[in-house]
mmCIF file of C-alpha atoms in Angstrom:
data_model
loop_
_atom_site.group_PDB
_atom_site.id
_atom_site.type_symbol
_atom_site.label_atom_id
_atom_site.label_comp_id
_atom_site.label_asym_id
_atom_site.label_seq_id
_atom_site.Cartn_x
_atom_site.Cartn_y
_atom_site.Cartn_z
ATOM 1 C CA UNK S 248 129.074 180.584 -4.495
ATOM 2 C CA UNK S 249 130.720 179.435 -1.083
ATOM 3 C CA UNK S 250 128.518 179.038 1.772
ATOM 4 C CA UNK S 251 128.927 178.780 5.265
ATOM 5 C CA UNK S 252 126.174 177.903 7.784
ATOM 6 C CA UNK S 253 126.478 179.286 11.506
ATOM 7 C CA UNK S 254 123.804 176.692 13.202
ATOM 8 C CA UNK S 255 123.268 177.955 17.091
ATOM 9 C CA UNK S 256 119.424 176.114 17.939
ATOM 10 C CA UNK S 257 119.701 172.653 19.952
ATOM 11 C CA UNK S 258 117.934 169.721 17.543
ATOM 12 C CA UNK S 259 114.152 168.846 18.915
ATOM 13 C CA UNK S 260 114.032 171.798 20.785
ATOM 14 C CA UNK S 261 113.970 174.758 18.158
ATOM 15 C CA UNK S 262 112.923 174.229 14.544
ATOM 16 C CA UNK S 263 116.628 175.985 13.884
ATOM 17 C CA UNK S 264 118.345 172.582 12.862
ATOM 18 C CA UNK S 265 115.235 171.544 10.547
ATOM 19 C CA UNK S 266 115.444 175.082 8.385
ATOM 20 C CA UNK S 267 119.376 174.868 7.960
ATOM 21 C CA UNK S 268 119.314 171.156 6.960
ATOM 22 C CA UNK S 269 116.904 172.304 4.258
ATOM 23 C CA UNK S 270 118.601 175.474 3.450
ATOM 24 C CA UNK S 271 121.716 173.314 3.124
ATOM 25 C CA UNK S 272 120.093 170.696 0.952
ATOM 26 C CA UNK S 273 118.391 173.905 -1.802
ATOM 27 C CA UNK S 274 121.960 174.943 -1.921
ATOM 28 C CA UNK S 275 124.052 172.418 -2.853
ATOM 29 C CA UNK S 276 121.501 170.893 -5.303
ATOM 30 C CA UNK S 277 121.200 174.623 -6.975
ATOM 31 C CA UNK S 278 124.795 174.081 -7.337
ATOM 32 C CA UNK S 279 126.817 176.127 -4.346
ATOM 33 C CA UNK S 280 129.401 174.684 -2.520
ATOM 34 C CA UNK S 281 128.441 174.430 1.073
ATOM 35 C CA UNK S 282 132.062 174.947 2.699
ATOM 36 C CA UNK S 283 131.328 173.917 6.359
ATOM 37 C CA UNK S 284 128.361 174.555 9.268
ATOM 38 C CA UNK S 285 129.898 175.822 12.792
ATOM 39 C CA UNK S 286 127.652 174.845 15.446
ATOM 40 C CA UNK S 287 127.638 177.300 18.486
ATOM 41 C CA UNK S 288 125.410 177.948 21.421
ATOM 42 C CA UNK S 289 123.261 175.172 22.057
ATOM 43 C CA UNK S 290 123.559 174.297 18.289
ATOM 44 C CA UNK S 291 126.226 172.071 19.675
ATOM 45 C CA UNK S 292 123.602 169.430 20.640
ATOM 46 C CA UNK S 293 123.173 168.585 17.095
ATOM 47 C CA UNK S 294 126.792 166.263 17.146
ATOM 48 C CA UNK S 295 125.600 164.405 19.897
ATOM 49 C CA UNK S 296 126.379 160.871 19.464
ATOM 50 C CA UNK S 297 124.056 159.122 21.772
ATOM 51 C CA UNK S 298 120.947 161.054 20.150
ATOM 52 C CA UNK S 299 118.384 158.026 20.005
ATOM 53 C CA UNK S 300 114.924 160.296 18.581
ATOM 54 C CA UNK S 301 112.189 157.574 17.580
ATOM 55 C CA UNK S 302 111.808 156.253 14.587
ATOM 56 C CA UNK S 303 109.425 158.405 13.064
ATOM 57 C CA UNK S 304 111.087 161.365 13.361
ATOM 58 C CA UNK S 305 113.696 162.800 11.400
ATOM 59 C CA UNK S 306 117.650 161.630 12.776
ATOM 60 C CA UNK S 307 119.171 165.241 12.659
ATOM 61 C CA UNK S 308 122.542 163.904 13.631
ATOM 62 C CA UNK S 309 122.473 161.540 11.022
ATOM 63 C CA UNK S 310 121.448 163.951 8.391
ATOM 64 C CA UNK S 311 123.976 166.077 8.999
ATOM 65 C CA UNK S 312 126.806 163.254 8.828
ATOM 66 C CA UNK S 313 125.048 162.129 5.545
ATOM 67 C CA UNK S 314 125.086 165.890 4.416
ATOM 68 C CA UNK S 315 128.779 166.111 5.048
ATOM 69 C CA UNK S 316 129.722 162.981 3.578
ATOM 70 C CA UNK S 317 127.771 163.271 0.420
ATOM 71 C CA UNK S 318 129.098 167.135 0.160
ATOM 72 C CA UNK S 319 132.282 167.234 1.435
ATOM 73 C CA UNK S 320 130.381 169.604 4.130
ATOM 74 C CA UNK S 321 133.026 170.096 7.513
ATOM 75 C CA UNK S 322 130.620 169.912 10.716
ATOM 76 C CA UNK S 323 132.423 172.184 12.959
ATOM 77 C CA UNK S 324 131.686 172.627 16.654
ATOM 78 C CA UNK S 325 132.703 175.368 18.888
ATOM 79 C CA UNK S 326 135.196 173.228 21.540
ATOM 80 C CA UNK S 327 134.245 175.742 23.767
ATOM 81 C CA UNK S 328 130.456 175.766 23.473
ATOM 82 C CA UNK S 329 130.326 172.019 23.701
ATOM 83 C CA UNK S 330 132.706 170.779 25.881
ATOM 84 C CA UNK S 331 130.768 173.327 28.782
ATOM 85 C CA UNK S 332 127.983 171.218 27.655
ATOM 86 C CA UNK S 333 129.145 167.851 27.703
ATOM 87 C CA UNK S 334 130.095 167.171 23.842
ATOM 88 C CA UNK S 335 133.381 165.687 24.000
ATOM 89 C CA UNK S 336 135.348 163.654 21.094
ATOM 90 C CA UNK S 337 137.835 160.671 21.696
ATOM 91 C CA UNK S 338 140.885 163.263 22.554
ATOM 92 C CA UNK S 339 138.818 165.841 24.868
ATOM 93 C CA UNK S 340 137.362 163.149 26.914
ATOM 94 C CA UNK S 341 140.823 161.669 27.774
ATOM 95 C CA UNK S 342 141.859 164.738 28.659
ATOM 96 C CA UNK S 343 139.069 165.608 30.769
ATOM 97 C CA UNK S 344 139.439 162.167 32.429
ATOM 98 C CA UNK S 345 135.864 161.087 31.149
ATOM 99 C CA UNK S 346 135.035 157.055 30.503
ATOM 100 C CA UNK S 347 132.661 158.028 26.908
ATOM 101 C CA UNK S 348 132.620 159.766 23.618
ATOM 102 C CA UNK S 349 129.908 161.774 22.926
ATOM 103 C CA UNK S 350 130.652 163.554 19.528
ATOM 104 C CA UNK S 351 129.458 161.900 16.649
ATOM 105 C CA UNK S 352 131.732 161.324 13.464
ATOM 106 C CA UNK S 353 132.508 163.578 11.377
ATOM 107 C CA UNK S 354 131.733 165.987 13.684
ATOM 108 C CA UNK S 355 134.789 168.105 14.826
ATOM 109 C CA UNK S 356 135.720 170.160 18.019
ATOM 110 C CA UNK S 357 137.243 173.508 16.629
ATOM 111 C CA UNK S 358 138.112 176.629 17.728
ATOM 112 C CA UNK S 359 136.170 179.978 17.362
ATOM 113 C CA UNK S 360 138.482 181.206 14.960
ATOM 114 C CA UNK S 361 136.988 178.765 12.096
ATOM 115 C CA UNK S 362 133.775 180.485 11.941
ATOM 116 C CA UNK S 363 135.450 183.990 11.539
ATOM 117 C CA UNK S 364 137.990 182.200 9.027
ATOM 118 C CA UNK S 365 134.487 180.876 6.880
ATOM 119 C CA UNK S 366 132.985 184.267 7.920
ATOM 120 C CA UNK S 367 135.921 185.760 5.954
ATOM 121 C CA UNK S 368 136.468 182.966 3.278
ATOM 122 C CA UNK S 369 132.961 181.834 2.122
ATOM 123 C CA UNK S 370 131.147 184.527 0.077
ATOM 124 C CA UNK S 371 127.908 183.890 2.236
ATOM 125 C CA UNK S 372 127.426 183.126 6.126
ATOM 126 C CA UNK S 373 123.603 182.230 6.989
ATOM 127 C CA UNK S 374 122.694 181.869 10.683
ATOM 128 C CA UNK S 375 120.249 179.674 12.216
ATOM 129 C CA UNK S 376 118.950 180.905 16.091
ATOM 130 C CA UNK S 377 116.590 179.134 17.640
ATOM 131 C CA UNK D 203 120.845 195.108 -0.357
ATOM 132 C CA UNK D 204 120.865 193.113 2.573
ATOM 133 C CA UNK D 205 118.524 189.981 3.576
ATOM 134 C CA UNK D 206 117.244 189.507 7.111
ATOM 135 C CA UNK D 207 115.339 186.594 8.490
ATOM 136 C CA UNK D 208 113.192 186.664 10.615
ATOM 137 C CA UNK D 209 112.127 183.727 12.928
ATOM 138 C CA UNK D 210 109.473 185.027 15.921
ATOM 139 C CA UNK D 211 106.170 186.355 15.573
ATOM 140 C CA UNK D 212 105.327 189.567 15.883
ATOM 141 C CA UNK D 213 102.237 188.832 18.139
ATOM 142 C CA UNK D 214 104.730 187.706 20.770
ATOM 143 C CA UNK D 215 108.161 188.938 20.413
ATOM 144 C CA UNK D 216 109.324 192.476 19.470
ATOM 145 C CA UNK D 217 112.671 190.496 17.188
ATOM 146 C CA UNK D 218 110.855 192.398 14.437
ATOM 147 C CA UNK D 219 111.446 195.750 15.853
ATOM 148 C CA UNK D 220 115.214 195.277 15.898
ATOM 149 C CA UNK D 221 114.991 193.942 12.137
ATOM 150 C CA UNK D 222 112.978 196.965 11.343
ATOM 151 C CA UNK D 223 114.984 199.846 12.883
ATOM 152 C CA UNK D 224 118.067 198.025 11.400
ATOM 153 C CA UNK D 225 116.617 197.951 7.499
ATOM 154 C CA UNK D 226 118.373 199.991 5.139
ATOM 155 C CA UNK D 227 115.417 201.319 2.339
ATOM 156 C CA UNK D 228 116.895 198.666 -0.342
ATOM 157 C CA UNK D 229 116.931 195.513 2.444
ATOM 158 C CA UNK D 230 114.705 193.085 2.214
ATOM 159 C CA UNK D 231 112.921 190.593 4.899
ATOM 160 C CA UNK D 232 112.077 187.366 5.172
ATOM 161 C CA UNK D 233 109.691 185.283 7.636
ATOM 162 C CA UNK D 234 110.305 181.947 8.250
ATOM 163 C CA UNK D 235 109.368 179.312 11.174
ATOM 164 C CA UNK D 236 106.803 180.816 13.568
ATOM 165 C CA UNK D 237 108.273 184.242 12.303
ATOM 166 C CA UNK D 238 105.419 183.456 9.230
ATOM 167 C CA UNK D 239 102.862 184.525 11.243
ATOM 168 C CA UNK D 240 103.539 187.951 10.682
ATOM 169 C CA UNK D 241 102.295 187.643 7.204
ATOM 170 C CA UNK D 242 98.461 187.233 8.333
ATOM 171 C CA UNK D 243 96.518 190.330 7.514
ATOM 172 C CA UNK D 244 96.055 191.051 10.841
ATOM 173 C CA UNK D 245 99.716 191.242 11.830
ATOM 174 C CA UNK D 246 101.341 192.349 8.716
ATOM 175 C CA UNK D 247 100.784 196.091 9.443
ATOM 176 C CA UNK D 248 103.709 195.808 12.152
ATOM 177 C CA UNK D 249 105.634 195.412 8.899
ATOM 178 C CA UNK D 250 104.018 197.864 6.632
ATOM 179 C CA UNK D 251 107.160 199.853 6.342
ATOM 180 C CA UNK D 252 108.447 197.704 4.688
ATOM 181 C CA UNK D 253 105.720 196.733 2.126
ATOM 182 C CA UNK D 254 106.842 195.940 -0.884
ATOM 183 C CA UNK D 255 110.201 193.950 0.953
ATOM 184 C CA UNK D 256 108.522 191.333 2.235
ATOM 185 C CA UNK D 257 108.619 187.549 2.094
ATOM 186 C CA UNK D 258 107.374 184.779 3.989
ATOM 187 C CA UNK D 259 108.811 181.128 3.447
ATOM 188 C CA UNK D 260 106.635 178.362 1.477
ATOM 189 C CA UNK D 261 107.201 175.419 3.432
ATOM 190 C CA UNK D 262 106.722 177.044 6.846
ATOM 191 C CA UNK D 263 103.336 178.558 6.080
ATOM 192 C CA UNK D 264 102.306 175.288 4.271
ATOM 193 C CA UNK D 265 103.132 173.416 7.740
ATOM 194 C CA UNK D 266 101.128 175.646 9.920
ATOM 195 C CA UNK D 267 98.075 175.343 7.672
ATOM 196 C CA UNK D 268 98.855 179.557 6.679
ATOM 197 C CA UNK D 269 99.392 179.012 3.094
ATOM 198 C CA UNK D 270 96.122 181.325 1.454
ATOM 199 C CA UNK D 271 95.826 182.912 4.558
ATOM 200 C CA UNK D 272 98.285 185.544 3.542
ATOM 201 C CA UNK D 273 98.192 189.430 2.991
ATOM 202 C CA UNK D 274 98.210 189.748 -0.441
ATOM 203 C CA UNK D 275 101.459 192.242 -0.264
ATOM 204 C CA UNK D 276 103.620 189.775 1.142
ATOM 205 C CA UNK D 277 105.520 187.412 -1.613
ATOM 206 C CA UNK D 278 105.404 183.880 -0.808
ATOM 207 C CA UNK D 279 108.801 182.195 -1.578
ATOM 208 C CA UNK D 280 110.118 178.316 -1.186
ATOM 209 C CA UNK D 281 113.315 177.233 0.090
ATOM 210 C CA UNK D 282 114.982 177.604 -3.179
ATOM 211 C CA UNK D 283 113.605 181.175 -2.994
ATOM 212 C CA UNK D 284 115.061 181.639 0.243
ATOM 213 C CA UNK D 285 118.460 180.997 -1.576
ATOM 214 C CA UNK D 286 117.711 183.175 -4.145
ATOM 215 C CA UNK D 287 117.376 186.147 -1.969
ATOM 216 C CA UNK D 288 120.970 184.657 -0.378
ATOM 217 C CA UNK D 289 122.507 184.559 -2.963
ATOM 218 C CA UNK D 290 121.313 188.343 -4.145
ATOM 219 C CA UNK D 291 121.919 189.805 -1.292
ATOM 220 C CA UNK D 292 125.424 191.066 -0.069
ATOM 221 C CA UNK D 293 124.724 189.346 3.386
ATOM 222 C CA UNK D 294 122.219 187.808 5.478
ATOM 223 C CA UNK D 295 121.301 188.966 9.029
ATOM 224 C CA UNK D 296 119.545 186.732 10.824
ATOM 225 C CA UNK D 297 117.011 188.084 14.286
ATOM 226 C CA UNK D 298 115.690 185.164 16.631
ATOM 227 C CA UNK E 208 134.110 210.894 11.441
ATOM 228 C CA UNK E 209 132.456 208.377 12.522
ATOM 229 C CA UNK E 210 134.207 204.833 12.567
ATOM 230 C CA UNK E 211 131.113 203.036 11.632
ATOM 231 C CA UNK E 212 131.038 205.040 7.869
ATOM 232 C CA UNK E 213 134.339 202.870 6.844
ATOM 233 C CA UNK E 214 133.034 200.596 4.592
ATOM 234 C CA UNK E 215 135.895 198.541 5.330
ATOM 235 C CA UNK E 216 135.624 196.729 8.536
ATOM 236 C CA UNK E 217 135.526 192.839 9.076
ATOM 237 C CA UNK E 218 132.810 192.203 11.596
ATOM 238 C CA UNK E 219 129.756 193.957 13.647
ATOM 239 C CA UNK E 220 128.480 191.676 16.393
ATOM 240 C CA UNK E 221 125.355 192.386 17.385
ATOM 241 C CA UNK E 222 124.779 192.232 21.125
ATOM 242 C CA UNK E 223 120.903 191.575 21.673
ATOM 243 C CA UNK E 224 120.686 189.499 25.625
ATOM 244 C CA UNK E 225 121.319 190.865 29.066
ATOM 245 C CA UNK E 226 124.084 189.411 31.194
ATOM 246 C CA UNK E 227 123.855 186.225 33.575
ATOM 247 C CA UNK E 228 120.030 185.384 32.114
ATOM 248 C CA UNK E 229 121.539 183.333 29.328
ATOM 249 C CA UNK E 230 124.475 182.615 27.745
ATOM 250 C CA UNK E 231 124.400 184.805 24.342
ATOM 251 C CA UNK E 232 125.951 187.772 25.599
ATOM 252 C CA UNK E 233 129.276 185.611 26.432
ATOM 253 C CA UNK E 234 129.294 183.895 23.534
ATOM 254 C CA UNK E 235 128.851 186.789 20.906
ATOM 255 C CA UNK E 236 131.693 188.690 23.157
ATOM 256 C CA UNK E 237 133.938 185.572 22.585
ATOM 257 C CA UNK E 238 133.331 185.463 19.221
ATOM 258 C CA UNK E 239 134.045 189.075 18.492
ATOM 259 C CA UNK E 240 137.717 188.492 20.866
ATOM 260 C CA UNK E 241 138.728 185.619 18.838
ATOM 261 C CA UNK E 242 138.031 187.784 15.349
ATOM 262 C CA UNK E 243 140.163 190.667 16.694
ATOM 263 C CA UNK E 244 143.137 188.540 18.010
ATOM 264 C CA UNK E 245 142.864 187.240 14.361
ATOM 265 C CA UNK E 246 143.664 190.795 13.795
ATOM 266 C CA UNK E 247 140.099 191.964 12.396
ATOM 267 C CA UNK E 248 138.588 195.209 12.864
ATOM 268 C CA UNK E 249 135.473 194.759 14.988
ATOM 269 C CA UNK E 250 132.420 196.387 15.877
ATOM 270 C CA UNK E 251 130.097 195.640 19.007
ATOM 271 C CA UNK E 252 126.200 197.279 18.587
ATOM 272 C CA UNK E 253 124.709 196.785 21.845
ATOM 273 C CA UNK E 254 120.944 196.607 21.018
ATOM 274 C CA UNK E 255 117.269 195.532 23.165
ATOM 275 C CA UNK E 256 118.597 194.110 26.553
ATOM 276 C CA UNK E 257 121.777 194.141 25.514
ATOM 277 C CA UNK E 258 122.684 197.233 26.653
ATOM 278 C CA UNK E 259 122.412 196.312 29.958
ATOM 279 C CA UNK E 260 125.216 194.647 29.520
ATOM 280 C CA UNK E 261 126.597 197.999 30.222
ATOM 281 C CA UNK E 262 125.451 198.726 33.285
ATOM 282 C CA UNK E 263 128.203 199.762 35.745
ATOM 283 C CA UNK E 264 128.628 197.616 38.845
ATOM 284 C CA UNK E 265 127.452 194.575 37.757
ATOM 285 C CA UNK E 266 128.373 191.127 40.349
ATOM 286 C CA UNK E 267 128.868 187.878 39.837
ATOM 287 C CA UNK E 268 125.802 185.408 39.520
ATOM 288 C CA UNK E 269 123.909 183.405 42.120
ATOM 289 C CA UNK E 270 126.764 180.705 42.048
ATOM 290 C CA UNK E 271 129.810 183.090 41.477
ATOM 291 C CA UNK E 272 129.510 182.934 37.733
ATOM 292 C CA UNK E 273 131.922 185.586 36.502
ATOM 293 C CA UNK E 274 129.206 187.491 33.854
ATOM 294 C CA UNK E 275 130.436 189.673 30.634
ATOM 295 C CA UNK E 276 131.822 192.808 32.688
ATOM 296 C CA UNK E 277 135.189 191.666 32.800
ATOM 297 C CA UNK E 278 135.400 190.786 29.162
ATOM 298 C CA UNK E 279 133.989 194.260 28.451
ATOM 299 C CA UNK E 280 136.422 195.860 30.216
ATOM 300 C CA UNK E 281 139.335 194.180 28.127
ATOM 301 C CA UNK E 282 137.850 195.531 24.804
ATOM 302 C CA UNK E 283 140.025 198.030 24.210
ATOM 303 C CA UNK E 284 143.269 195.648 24.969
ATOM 304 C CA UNK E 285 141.880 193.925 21.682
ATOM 305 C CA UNK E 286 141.650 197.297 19.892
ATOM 306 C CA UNK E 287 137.531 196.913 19.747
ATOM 307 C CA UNK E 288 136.751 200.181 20.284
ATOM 308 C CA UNK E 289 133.887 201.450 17.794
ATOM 309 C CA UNK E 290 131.375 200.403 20.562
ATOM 310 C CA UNK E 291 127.594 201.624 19.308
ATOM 311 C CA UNK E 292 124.797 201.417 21.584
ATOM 312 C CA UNK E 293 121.040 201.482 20.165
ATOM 313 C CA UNK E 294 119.685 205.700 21.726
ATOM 314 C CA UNK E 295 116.150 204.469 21.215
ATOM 315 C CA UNK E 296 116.840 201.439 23.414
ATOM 316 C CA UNK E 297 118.982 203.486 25.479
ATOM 317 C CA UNK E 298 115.770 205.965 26.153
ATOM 318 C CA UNK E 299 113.475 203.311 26.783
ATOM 319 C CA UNK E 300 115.720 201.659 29.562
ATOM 320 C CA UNK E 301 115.706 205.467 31.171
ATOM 321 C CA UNK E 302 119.538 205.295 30.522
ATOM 322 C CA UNK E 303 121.946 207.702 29.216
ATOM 323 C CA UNK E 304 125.019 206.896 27.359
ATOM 324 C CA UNK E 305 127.559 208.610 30.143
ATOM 325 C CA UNK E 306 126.541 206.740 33.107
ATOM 326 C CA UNK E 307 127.479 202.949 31.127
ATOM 327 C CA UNK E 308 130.789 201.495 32.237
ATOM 328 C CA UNK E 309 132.451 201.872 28.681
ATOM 329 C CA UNK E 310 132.986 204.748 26.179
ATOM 330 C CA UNK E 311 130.145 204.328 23.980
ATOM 331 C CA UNK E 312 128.405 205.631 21.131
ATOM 332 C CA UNK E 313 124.721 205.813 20.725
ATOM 333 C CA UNK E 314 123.325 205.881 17.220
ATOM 334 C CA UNK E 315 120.265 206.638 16.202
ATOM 335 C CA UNK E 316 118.017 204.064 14.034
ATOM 336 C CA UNK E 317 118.914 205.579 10.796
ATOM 337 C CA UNK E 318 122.879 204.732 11.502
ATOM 338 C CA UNK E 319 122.051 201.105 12.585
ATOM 339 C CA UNK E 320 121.429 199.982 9.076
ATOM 340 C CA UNK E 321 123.981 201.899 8.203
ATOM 341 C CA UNK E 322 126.255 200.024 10.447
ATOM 342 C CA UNK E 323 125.385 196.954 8.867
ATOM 343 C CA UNK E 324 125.871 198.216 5.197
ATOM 344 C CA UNK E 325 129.902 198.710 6.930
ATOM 345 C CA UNK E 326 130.911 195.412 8.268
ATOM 346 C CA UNK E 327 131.744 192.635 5.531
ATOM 347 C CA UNK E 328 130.104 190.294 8.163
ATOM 348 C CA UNK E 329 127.432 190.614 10.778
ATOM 349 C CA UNK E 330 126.506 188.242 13.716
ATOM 350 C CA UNK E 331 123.553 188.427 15.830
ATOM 351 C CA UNK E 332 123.639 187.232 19.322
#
């Protein structure tokens, strides 16, 4: 099956980002294509680039790039949600007139519109709040 | 059928009342994070309802020391389980 | 007949958090705009808090923030108009469905699930 993951809890905060990592790892190794996860709310803290979390903890932004590289898994982030809170890639920051990136690769600023598009093209949408 | 997921405890937010009065009779529910706490004995009559429908999530319980400490109507499913009942319901509704 | 028996709408969003106390209320509002300017048929259910989001005249936040009753009020520009409000929550807020700002209909908990069963995708904010 096609899966999309709608991801709105801020990493370290809310154990949100811990359950869909794991929900997206028992899906793809029972075989389902994990299409994309949309970040939203303050789920948008999870592509933050200058995330330094000590060593003995788990590197959630890191997992998720691994996640998407090993899968083919789009990390999409609400442009909206994130630029309000300071996420901004290489092209939003210029715009904005800001000296840093803070998005982390392969993270992507996207519109609203691709979480309705997975809502309507993935056969299953699973939300994580926090 | 549908799934919904639950995420709070019941012995300090009322989430599970808006899962509950949104249940159709073939849904079913599962706990996970602190929302596993609602599968002690002493807290699992807020979903007795729904007895029969409900699950609580493996690895959560496990972390919080809850594992054996569960009613015995509640089934106990891991995080492959948890895509089971994704993948055999229509959709999944979460409440946090 | 009531809208929310078509078995063939696109989206319910589920509106669960007050205005100005947090952001959730925008954010599920902006997500069900941008699915009907994609030209989906969308349902709001206003449930808990949320349906104080109704409340007629609300004001801007402690630093001018604009809140959700603006956005509400341009609903019906985006053809959202099945617009279901919780009656149980509705009678525990003291609140009856002709004093909110918008046409709304309250259901009753056996029509929530319902609700659900008619939307090929549900969001909960």
């Amino acid at each position: 099956m096609r899966y999309a993951i709608l991801l709105m809890g801020a990493p370290y905060s809310h154990q949100a980002s811990h359950s869909a990592l794991r929900f997206a790892r028992a899906l793809v190794a029972r075989g389902h294509r994990l299409e994309a996860v949309f970040f939203y709310h303050d789920g948008v803290h999870n592509a933050a680039r200058l995330a330094a979390p000590p060593q003995d903890e788990p590197h959630l932004v890191d997992a998720w790039a691994d996640l998407s590289r090993e899968h083919e898994v789009a990390l999409q982030v609400c442009i909206a949600a994130a630029l309000r809170r300071g996420l901004l890639d290489e092209r939003e920051a210029a715009r904005h007139g800001k000296d840093g990136i803070s998005v982390a690769e392969p993270f992507e600023l996207t519109g609203l519109g691709q979480l309705i598009d997975l809502g309507t093209r993935c056969d299953r949408l699973v939300t994580f709040g926090p | 059928m549908l799934l919904h997921v639950v995420n709070r405890s019941p012995a300090n937010s009322r989430v599970y009342e808006q899962a509950l009065s949104a249940m159709g009779p073939d849904d079913v529910l599962l706990l996970i994070e602190d929302g596993v706490q609602g599968a002690l004995p002493q807290l699992v009559r807020y979903y007795a309802k729904i007895e029969g429908r409900l699950f609580a999530l493996r690895e959560d319980l496990e972390a919080r020391g809850l594992l054996g400490r569960c009613a015995e109507s509640v089934q106990v499913v891991d995080v492959d389980g948890f895509v089971t009942l994704t993948e055999e319901a229509e959709r999944t509704v979460s409440w946090y | 007949m009531h809208e929310h028996d078509d078995p063939h709408r696109d989206l319910l969003v589920i509106l669960r958090h007050a205005p100005h106390g947090s952001s959730w209320l925008k954010e599920g509002l902006d997500a069900a705009l941008v699915a009907a300017a994609f030209g989906q048929s969308v349902s709001l259910l206003f449930m808990g808090e949320g349906v104080t989001a109704l409340m007629p005249g609300q004001g801007p936040g402690p630093l001018e923030q604009k809140g959700t009753a603006a956005t509400l009020a341009m609903l019906e520009m985006y053809d959202i108009e099945t617009l279901l409000v919780d009656a149980e929550t509705l009678s525990a807020l003291g609140l009856s469905a002709d004093e909110l700002m918008l046409d709304v209909t309250p259901v009753p908990a056996a029509a929530i699930s319902e609700a659900l069963s008619a939307h090929r995708l549900v969001l909960t904010f």
